[in-house]
Short mmCIF file of C-alpha atoms in Angstrom, two decimals:
data_model
loop_
_atom_site.label_atom_id
_atom_site.label_comp_id
_atom_site.label_asym_id
_atom_site.label_seq_id
_atom_site.Cartn_x
_atom_site.Cartn_y
_atom_site.Cartn_z
CA UNK A 3 -30.71 -47.19 -15.73
CA UNK A 4 -33.30 -45.41 -13.58
CA UNK A 5 -31.04 -45.80 -10.56
CA UNK A 6 -28.42 -43.62 -12.25
CA UNK A 7 -31.01 -40.94 -12.93
CA UNK A 8 -31.88 -40.94 -9.24
CA UNK A 9 -28.23 -40.66 -8.20
CA UNK A 10 -27.26 -38.09 -10.84
CA UNK A 11 -30.22 -35.88 -11.72
CA UNK A 12 -30.04 -34.18 -15.10
CA UNK A 13 -27.40 -31.44 -15.16
CA UNK A 14 -25.68 -32.16 -11.85
CA UNK A 15 -22.43 -33.33 -13.42
CA UNK A 16 -22.27 -30.13 -15.47
CA UNK A 17 -23.01 -28.07 -12.35
CA UNK A 18 -20.33 -29.76 -10.26
CA UNK A 19 -17.84 -29.46 -13.13
CA UNK A 20 -18.50 -25.71 -13.32
CA UNK A 21 -18.07 -25.40 -9.57
CA UNK A 22 -14.81 -27.38 -9.59
CA UNK A 23 -13.36 -25.32 -12.44
CA UNK A 24 -14.39 -22.09 -10.74
CA UNK A 25 -12.87 -23.22 -7.43
CA UNK A 26 -9.57 -24.28 -9.01
CA UNK A 27 -9.24 -20.99 -10.89
CA UNK A 28 -10.03 -18.95 -7.77
CA UNK A 29 -7.54 -21.03 -5.78
CA UNK A 30 -4.80 -20.26 -8.31
CA UNK A 31 -5.63 -16.56 -7.95
CA UNK A 32 -5.47 -16.89 -4.17
CA UNK A 33 -2.08 -18.62 -4.39
CA UNK A 34 -0.80 -15.80 -6.57
CA UNK A 35 -1.90 -13.27 -3.96
CA UNK A 36 -0.56 -15.25 -1.00
CA UNK A 37 2.79 -16.23 -2.51
CA UNK A 38 5.89 -14.79 -0.91
CA UNK A 39 8.98 -13.35 -2.50
CA UNK A 40 12.35 -15.08 -2.09
CA UNK A 41 14.44 -13.07 0.40
CA UNK A 42 17.76 -14.16 -1.13
CA UNK A 43 16.67 -13.39 -4.70
CA UNK A 44 14.00 -10.65 -4.64
CA UNK A 45 12.00 -9.81 -7.74
CA UNK A 46 11.50 -6.22 -8.90
CA UNK A 47 8.73 -4.33 -7.12
CA UNK A 48 6.76 -3.70 -10.33
CA UNK A 49 6.78 -7.42 -11.18
CA UNK A 50 5.60 -8.21 -7.65
CA UNK A 51 2.74 -5.70 -7.93
CA UNK A 52 1.71 -7.08 -11.35
CA UNK A 53 1.60 -10.66 -10.02
CA UNK A 54 -0.47 -9.65 -6.98
CA UNK A 55 -2.83 -7.56 -9.14
CA UNK A 56 -3.38 -10.43 -11.59
CA UNK A 57 -4.05 -12.79 -8.67
CA UNK A 58 -6.57 -10.37 -7.15
CA UNK A 59 -8.28 -9.82 -10.52
CA UNK A 60 -8.52 -13.58 -11.07
CA UNK A 61 -9.95 -14.14 -7.59
CA UNK A 62 -12.52 -11.34 -7.86
CA UNK A 63 -13.57 -12.33 -11.38
CA UNK A 64 -14.19 -15.90 -10.18
CA UNK A 65 -16.33 -14.54 -7.36
CA UNK A 66 -18.38 -12.40 -9.77
CA UNK A 67 -18.66 -15.25 -12.28
CA UNK A 68 -19.86 -17.52 -9.47
CA UNK A 69 -22.64 -15.06 -8.67
CA UNK A 70 -23.74 -15.00 -12.32
CA UNK A 71 -23.61 -18.79 -12.61
CA UNK A 72 -25.62 -19.13 -9.41
CA UNK A 73 -28.37 -16.87 -10.75
CA UNK A 74 -28.52 -18.90 -13.98
CA UNK A 75 -28.71 -22.18 -12.05
CA UNK A 76 -25.39 -23.53 -13.33
CA UNK A 77 -24.00 -24.23 -9.85
CA UNK A 78 -25.26 -27.05 -7.59
CA UNK A 79 -27.59 -26.15 -4.77
CA UNK A 80 -26.27 -26.42 -1.23
CA UNK A 81 -28.72 -28.21 1.02
CA UNK A 82 -28.66 -27.21 4.68
CA UNK A 83 -30.15 -29.64 7.16
#
């Protein structure tokens, strides 16, 4: 049992889960920003702007949330060798 505590210190699974959820949400926002419109069947300009704005808001909010989670210690530490 002590070996598991050495491999997974207390709280690391929660930290990596928070990081994974934050990354996946930011990636969805990035995909919304980077997605292209179909040339043969274009969407209205307002709809296009709304989709890009939502994607940008999602991406930026994940970045800001990541900063807050980092300050609270809820994200894993990156070790540089």
